[in-house]
mmCIF file of C-alpha atoms in Angstrom:
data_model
loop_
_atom_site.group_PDB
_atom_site.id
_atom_site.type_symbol
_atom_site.label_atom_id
_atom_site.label_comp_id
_atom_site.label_asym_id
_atom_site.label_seq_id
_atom_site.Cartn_x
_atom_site.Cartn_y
_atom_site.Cartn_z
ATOM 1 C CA UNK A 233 0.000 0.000 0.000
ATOM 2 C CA UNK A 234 1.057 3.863 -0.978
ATOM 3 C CA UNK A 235 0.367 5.835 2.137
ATOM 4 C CA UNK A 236 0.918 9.773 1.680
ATOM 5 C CA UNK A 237 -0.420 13.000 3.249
ATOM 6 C CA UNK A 238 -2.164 15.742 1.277
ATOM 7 C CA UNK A 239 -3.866 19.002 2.844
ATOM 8 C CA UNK A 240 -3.821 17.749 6.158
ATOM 9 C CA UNK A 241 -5.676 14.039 4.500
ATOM 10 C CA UNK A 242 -3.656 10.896 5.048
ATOM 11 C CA UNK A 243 -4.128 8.603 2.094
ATOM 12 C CA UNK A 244 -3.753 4.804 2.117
ATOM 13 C CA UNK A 245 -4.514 3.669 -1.230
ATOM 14 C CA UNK A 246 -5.479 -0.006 -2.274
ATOM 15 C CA UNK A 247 -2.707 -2.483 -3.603
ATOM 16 C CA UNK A 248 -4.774 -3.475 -6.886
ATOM 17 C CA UNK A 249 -8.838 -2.749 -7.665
ATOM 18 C CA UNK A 250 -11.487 -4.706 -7.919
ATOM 19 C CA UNK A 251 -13.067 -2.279 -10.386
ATOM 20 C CA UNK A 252 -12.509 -5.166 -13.013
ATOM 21 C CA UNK A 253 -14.944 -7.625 -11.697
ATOM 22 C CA UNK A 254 -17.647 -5.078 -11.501
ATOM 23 C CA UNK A 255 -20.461 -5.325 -14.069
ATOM 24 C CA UNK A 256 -21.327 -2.253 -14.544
ATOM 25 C CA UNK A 257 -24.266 -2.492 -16.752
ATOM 26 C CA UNK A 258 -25.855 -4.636 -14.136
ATOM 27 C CA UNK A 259 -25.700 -2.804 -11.012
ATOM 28 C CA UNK A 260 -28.116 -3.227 -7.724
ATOM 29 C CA UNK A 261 -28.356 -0.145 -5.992
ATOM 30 C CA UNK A 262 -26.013 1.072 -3.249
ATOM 31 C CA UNK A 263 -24.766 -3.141 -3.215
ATOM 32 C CA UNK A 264 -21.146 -2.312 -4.879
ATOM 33 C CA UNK A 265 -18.772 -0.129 -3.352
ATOM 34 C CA UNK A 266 -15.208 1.446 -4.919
ATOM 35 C CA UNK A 267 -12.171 0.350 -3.530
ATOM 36 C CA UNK A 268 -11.456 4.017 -0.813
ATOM 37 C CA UNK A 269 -13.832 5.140 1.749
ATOM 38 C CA UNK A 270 -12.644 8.333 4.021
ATOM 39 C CA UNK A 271 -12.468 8.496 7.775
ATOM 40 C CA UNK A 272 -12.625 10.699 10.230
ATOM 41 C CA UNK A 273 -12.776 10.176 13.870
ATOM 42 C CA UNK A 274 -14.395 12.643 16.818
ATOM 43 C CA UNK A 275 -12.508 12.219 20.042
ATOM 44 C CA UNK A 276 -11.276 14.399 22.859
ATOM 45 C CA UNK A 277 -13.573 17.107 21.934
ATOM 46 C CA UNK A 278 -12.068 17.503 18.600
ATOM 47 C CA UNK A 279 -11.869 16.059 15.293
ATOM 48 C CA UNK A 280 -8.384 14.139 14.016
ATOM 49 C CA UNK A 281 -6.948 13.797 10.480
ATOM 50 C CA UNK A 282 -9.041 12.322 8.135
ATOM 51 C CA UNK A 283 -7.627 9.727 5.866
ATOM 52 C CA UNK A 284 -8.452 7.841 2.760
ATOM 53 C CA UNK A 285 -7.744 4.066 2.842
ATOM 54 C CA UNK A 286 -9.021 1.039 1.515
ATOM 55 C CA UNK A 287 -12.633 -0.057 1.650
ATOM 56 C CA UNK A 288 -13.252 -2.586 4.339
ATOM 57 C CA UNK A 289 -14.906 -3.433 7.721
ATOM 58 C CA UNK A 290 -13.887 -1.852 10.915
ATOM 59 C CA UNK A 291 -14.412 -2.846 14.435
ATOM 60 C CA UNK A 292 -16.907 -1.249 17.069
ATOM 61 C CA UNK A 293 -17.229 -1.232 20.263
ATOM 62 C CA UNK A 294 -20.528 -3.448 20.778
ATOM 63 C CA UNK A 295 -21.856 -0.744 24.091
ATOM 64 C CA UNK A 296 -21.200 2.010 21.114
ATOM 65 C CA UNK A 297 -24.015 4.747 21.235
ATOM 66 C CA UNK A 298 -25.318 4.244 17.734
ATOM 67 C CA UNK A 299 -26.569 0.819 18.348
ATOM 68 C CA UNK A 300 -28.611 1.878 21.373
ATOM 69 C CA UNK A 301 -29.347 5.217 21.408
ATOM 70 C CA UNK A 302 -29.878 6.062 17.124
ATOM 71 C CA UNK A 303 -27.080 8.626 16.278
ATOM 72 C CA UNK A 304 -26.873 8.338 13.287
ATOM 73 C CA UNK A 305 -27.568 10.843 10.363
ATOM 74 C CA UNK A 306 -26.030 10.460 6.345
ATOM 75 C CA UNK A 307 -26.506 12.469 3.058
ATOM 76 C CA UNK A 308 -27.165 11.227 0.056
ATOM 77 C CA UNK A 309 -25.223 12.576 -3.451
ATOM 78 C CA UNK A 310 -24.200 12.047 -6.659
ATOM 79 C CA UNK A 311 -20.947 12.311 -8.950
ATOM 80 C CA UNK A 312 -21.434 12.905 -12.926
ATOM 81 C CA UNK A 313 -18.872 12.345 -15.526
ATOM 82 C CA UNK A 314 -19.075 14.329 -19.015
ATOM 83 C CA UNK A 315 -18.283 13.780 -22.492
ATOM 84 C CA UNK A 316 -15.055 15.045 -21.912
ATOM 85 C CA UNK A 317 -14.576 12.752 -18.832
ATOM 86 C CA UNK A 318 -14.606 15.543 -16.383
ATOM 87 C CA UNK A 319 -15.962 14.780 -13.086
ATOM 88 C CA UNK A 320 -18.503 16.900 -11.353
ATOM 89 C CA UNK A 321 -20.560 17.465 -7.802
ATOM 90 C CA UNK A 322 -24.363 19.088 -7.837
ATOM 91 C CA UNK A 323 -25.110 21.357 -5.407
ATOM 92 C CA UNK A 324 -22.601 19.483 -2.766
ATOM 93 C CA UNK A 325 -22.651 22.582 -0.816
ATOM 94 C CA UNK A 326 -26.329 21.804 -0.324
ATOM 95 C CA UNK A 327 -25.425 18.515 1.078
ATOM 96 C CA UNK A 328 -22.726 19.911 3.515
ATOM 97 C CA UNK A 329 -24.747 22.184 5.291
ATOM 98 C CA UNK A 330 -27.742 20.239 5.516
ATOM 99 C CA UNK A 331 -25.771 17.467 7.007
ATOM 100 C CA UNK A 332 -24.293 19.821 9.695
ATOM 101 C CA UNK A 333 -27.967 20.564 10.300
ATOM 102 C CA UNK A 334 -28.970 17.141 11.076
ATOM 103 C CA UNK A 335 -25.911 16.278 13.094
ATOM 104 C CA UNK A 336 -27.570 19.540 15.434
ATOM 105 C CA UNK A 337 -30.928 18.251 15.915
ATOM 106 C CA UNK A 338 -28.834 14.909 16.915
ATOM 107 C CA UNK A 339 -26.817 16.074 19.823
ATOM 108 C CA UNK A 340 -23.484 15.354 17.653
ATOM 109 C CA UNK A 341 -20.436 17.578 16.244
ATOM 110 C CA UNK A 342 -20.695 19.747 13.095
ATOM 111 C CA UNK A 343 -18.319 18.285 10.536
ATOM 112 C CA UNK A 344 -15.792 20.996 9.445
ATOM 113 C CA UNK A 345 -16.184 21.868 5.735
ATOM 114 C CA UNK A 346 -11.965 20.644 5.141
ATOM 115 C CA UNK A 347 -13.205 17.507 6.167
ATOM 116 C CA UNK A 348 -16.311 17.000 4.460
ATOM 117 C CA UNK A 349 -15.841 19.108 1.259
ATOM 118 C CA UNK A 350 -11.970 18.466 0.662
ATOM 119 C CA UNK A 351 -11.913 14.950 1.958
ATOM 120 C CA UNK A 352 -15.068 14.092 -0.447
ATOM 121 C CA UNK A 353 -13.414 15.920 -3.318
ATOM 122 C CA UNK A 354 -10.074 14.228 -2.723
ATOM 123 C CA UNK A 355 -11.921 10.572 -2.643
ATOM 124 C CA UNK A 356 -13.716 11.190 -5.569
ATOM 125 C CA UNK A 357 -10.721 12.359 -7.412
ATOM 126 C CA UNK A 358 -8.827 9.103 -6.159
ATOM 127 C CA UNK A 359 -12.176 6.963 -7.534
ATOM 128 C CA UNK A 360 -13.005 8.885 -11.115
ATOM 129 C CA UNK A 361 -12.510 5.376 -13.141
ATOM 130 C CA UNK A 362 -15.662 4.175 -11.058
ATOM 131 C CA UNK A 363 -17.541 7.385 -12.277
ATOM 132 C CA UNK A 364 -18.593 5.751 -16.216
ATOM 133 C CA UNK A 365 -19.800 7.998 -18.903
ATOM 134 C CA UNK A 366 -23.310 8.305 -20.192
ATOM 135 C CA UNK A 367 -26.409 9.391 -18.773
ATOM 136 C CA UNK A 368 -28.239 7.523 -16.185
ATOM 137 C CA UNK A 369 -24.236 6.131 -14.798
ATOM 138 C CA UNK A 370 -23.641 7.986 -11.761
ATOM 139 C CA UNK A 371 -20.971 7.242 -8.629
ATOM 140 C CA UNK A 372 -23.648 7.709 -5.456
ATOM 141 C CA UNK A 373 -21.615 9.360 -2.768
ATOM 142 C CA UNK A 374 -22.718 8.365 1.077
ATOM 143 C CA UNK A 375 -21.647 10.636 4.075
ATOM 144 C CA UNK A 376 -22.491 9.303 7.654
ATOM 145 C CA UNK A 377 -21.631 9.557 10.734
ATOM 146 C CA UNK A 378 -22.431 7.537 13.848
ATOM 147 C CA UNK A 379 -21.702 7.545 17.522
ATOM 148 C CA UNK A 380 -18.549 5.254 18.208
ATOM 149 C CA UNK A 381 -18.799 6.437 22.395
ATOM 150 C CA UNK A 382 -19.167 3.047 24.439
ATOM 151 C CA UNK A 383 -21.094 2.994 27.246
ATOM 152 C CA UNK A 384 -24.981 2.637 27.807
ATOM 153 C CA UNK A 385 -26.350 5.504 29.499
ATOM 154 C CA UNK A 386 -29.225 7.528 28.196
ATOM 155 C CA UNK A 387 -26.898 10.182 26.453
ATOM 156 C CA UNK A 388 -25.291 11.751 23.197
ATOM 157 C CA UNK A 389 -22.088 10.370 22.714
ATOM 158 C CA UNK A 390 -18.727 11.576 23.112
ATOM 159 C CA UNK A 391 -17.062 9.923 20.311
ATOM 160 C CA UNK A 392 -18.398 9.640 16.799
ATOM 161 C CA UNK A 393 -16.548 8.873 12.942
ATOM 162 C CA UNK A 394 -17.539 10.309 10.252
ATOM 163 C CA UNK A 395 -17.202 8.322 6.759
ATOM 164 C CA UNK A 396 -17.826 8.943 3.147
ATOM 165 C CA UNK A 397 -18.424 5.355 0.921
ATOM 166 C CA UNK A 398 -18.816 5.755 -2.891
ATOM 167 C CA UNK A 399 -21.484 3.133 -4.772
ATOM 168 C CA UNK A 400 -21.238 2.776 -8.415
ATOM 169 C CA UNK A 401 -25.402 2.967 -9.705
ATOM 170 C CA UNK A 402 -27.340 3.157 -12.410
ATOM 171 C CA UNK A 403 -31.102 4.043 -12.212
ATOM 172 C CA UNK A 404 -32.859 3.639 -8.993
ATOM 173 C CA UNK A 405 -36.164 2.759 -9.487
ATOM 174 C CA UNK A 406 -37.640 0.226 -12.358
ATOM 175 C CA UNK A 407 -41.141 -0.557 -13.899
ATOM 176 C CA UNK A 408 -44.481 1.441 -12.767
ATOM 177 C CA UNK A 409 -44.802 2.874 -9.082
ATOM 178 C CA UNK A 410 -48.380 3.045 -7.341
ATOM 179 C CA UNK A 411 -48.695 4.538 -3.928
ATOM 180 C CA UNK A 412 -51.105 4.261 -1.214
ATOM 181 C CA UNK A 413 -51.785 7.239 0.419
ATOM 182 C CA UNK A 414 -51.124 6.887 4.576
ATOM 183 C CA UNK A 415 -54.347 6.724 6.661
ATOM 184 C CA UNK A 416 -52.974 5.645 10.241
ATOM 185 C CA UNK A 417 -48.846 6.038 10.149
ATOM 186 C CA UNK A 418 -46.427 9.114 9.832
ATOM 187 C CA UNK A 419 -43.520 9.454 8.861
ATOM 188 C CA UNK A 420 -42.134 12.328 11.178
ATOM 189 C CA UNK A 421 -44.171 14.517 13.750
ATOM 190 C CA UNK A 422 -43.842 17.904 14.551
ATOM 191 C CA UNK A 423 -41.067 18.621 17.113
ATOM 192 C CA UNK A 424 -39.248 15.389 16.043
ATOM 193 C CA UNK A 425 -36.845 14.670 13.628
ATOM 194 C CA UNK A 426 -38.121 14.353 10.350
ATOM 195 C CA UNK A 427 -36.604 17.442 9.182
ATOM 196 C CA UNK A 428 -32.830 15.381 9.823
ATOM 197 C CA UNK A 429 -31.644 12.689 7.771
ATOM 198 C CA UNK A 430 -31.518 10.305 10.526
ATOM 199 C CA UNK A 431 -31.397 6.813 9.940
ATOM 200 C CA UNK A 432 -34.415 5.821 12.300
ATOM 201 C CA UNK A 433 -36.557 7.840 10.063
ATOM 202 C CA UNK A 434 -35.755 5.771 7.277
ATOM 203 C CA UNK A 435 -36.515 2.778 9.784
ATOM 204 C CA UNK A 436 -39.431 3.647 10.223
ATOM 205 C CA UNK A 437 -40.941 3.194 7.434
ATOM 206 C CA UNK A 438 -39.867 0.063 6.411
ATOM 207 C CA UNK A 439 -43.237 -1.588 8.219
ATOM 208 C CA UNK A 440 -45.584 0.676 6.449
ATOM 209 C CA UNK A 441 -44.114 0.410 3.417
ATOM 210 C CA UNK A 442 -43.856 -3.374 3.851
ATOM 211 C CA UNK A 443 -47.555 -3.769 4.119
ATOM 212 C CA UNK A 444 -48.430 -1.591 1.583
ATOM 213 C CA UNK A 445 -45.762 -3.600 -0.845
ATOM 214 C CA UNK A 446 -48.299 -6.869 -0.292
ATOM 215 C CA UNK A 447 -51.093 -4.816 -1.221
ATOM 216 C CA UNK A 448 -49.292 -4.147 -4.477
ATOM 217 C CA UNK A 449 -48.024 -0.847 -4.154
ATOM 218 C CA UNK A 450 -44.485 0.088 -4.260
ATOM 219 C CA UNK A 451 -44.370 3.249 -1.946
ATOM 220 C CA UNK A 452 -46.526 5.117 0.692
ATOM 221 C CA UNK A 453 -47.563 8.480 0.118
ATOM 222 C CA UNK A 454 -47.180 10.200 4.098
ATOM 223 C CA UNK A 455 -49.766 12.649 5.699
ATOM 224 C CA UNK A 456 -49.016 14.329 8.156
ATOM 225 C CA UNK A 457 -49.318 12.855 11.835
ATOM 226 C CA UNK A 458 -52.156 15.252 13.589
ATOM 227 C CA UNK A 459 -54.996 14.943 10.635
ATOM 228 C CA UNK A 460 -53.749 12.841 8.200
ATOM 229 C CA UNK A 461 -55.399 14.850 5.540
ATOM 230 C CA UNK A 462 -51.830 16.521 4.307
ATOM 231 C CA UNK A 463 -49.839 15.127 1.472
ATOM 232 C CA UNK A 464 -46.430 15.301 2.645
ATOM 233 C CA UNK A 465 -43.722 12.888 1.051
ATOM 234 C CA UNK A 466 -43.737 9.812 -0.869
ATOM 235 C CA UNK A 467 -41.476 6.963 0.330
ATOM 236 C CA UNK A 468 -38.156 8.275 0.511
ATOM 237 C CA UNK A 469 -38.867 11.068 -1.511
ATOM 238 C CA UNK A 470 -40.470 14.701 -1.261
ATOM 239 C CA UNK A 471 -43.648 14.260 -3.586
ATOM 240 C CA UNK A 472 -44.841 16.846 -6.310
ATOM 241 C CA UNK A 473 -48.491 16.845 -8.059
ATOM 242 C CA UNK A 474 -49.199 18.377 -11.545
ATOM 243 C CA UNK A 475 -53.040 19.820 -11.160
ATOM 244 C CA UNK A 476 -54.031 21.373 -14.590
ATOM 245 C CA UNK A 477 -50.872 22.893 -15.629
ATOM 246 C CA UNK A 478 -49.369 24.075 -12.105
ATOM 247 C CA UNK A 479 -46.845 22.129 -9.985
ATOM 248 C CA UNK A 480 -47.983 21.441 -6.196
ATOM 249 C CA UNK A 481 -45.155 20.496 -3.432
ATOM 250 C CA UNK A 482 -45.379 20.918 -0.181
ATOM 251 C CA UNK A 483 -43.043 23.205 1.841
ATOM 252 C CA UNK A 484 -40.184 22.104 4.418
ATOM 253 C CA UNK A 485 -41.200 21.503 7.971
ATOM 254 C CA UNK A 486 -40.006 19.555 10.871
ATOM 255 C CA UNK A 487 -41.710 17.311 9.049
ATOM 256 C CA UNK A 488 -40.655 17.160 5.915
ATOM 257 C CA UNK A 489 -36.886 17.335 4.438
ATOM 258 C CA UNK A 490 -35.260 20.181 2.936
ATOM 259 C CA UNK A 491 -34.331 18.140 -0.713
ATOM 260 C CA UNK A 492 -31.549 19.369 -2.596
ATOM 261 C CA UNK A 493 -33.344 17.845 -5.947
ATOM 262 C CA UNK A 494 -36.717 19.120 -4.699
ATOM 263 C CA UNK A 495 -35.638 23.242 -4.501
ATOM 264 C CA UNK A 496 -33.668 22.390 -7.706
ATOM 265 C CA UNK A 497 -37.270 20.969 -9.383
ATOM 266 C CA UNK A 498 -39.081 24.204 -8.171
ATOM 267 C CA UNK A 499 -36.446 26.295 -9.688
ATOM 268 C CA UNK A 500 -35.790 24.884 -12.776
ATOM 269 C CA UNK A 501 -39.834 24.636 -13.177
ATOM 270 C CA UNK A 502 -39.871 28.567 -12.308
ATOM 271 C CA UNK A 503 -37.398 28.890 -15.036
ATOM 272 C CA UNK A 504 -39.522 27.511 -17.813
ATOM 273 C CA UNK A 505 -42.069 29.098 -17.090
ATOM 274 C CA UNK A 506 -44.580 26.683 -15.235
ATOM 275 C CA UNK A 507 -46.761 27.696 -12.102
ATOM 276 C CA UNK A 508 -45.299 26.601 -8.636
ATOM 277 C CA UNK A 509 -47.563 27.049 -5.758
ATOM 278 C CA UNK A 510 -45.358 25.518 -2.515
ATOM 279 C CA UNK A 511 -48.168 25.093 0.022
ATOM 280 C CA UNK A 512 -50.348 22.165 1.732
ATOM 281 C CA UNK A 513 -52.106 19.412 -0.938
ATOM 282 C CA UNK A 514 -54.798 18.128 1.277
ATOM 283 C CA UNK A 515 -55.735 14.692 0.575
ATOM 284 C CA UNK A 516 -59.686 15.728 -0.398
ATOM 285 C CA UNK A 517 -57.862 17.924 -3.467
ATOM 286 C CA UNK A 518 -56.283 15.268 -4.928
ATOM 287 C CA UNK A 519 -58.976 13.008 -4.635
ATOM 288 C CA UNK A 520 -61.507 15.957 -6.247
ATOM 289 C CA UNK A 521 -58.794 16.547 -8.754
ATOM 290 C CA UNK A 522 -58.277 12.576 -9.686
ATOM 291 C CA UNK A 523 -62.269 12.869 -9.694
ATOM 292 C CA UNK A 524 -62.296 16.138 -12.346
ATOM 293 C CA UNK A 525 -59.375 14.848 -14.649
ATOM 294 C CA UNK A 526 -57.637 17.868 -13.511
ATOM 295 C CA UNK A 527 -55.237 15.605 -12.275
ATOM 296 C CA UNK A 528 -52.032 15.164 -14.689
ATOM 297 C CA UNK A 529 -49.392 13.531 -12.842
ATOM 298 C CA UNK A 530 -47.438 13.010 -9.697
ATOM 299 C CA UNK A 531 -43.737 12.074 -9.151
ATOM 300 C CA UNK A 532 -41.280 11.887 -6.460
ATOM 301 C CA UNK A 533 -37.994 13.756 -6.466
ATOM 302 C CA UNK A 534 -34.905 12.952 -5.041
ATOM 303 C CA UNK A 535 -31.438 11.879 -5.412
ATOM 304 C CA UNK A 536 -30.977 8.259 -6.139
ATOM 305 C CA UNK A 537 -34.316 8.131 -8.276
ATOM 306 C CA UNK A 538 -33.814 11.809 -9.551
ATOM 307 C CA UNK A 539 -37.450 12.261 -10.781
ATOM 308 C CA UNK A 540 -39.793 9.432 -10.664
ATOM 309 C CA UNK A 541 -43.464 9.489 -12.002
ATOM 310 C CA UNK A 542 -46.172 7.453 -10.055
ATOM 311 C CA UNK A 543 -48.846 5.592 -12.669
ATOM 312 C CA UNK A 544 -51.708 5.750 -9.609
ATOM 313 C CA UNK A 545 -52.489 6.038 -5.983
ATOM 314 C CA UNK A 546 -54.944 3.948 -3.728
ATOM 315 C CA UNK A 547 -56.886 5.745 -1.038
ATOM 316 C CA UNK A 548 -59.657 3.662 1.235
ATOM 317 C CA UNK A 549 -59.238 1.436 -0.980
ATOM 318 C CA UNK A 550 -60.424 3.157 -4.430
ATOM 319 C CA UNK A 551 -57.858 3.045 -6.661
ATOM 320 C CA UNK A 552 -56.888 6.012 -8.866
ATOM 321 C CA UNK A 553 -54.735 5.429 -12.142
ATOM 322 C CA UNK A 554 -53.471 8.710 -13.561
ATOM 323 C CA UNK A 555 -53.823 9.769 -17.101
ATOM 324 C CA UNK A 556 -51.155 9.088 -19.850
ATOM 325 C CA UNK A 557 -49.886 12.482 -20.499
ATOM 326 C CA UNK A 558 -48.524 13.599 -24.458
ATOM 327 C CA UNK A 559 -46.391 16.014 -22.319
ATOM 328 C CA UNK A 560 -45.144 14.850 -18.999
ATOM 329 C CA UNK A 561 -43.634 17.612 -16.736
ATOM 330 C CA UNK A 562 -41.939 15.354 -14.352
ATOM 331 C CA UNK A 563 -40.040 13.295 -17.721
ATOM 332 C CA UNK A 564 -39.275 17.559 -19.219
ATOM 333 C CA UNK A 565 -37.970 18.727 -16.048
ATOM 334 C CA UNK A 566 -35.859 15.131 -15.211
ATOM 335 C CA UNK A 567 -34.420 15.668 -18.617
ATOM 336 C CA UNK A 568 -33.476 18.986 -18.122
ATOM 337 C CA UNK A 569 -31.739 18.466 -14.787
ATOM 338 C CA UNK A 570 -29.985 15.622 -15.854
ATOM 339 C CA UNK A 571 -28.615 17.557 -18.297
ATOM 340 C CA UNK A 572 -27.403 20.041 -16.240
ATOM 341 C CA UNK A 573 -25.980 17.220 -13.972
ATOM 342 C CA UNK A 574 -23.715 15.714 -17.054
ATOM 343 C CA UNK A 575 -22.612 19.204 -18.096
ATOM 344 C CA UNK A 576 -25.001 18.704 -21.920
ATOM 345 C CA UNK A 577 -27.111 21.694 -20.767
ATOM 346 C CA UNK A 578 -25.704 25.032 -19.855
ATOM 347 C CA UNK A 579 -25.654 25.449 -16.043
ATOM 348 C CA UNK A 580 -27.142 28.695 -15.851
ATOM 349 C CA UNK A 581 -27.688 28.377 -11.935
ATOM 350 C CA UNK A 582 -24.405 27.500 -11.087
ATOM 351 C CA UNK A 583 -25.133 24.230 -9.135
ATOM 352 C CA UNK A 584 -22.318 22.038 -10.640
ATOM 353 C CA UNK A 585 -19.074 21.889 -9.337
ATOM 354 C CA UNK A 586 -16.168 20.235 -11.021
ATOM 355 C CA UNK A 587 -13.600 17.775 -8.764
#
């Protein structure tokens, strides 16, 4: 192994790659990872020198905090490679600080941007063969952090690493999605954490979701916890609706997350030209509106899936399918964000940024 020091990062870098035995055209989601991964340890009150080495398991304390008390928080990003194989980052300052946000409302330590900007830059630089050409090939980019702090009392840790692991991917979702629309669970309440990216949010859906998958359906569209009668996410994703010819989304809360690929859908839809109302969807709309025909379309938006349009939605068990659209605003405005995300549209917002 080559082990050198660069801006304050110690790198360890792999004696061969296993980037070979990768088929690349056949990819499962966030199940093959490049050969680095970054580390950075909290201790003392302060954070040490990250360093770069080669992917592989580490050992834990079994009394450490994140197994019994939930600190944990990630982010979830992309890499793009253009024509001219040119790497780039969207919006990763979006990431950063919304990251440092969650790691607040979790009782743990703000990740300095050197760390989490240059260290991230630096890994991706080390990993650009795993970045392939070609729309819909993306490297996903995973920053985390957990509480490493043994002990099992009732309180935030002292210790925590932070770690960045890349995953080669292709696109995220396949075939049609139908949702059913939440009657009894939430997914976040008000005063909680829903606004974080913690991991037990993402844990807690996994029942729901479950029963609604033997029912048929692939996601869950959330209300919100008090009424149930507000449209608030769908699965994983924040959740737009296309009503006549204007774009409905609901705004951040403590309930809802603050999506990078969400603000960039409401401004790129501002920029063409299409209505944007950011405000409450109550449940009896949509249903009025699926009742009408004024209902076009609804899709999710986020980073793994990007865009992804939902075919239909179940409610009290009546089914809704959604009209097949000549023009579909969520395929337009996918197309002309991914474009801007592999550099073959002008970038006239300035989100990308090149490693």
């Amino acid at each position: 192994m080559e082990v050198t020091t660069l801006n304050d990062i110690e790198i360890i870098l792999a004696s061969s790659s296993k980037i070979n035995t990768v088929d690349f055209e056949n990819l499962t989601f966030g199940n093959v990872f490049t050969d680095h991964m970054l580390i950075c340890d909290f201790k003392e009150g302060s954070w040490q020198k990250p360093r770069i080495q080669p992917y592989a398991p580490f050992t834990i304390d079994p009394s450490a905090k994140v197994f019994h008390y939930g600190q944990a928080i990630f982010e979830g990003m992309k890499a793009y490679k253009d024509s001219d194989d040119a790497v780039w980052l969207f919006r990763p300052e979006e990431n950063f600080d919304r990251f440092n946000k969650s790691a607040t409302r979790m009782a743990m330590p703000e990740v300095p941007e050197a760390v989490f900007m240059d260290g991230l830059k630096k890994l991706v630089q080390i990993e650009k063969e795993w970045v392939k050409k070609g729309k819909g090939n993306t490297l996903y980019i995973r920053p985390f952090m957990i509480a490493t702090g043994h002990g099992v009392i009732a309180a935030p840790s002292q210790e925590y690493r932070f770690m960045i692991i890349l995953s080669p991917a292709r696109s995220y979702y396949s075939g049609e999605v139908k949702v059913i629309i939440a009657e009894h669970f939430s997914r976040a309440a008000n005063g909680g954490i829903g606004a974080a990216k913690a991991a037990g949010n993402y844990s807690a859906q996994f029942y729901p979701t479950k029963l609604a998958n033997e029912k048929g359906f692939q996601q869950i569209i959330w209300t919100d916890d008090a009424t149930h009668t507000k449209l608030e996410e769908a699965g994983t994703m924040n959740v737009f609706f296309r009503i006549n010819d204007t774009l409905y989304t609901a705004p951040t809360s403590e309930r809802i997350l603050d999506g990078v690929t969400r603000k960039s859908v409401i401004d790129l839809a501002r920029r063409e030209n299409i209505n944007v109302e950011v405000r409450s969807v109550l449940v009896e709309e949509l249903i009025v509106a699926a009742r009408n025909g004024s209902l076009k379309e609804i899709f999710g938006a986020g980073t793994a899936a990007v865009i992804n349009p939902i075919v239909g939605f179940s409610y009290k068990d009546e089914y809704f399918e959604l009209p097949k659209m000549e023009y579909s605003m969520a395929v337009d405005l996918k197309d002309k964000l991914t474009n801007i995300q592999y550099k073959l549209a002008e970038d006239t917002f300035g989100w990308t940024v090149k490693v």
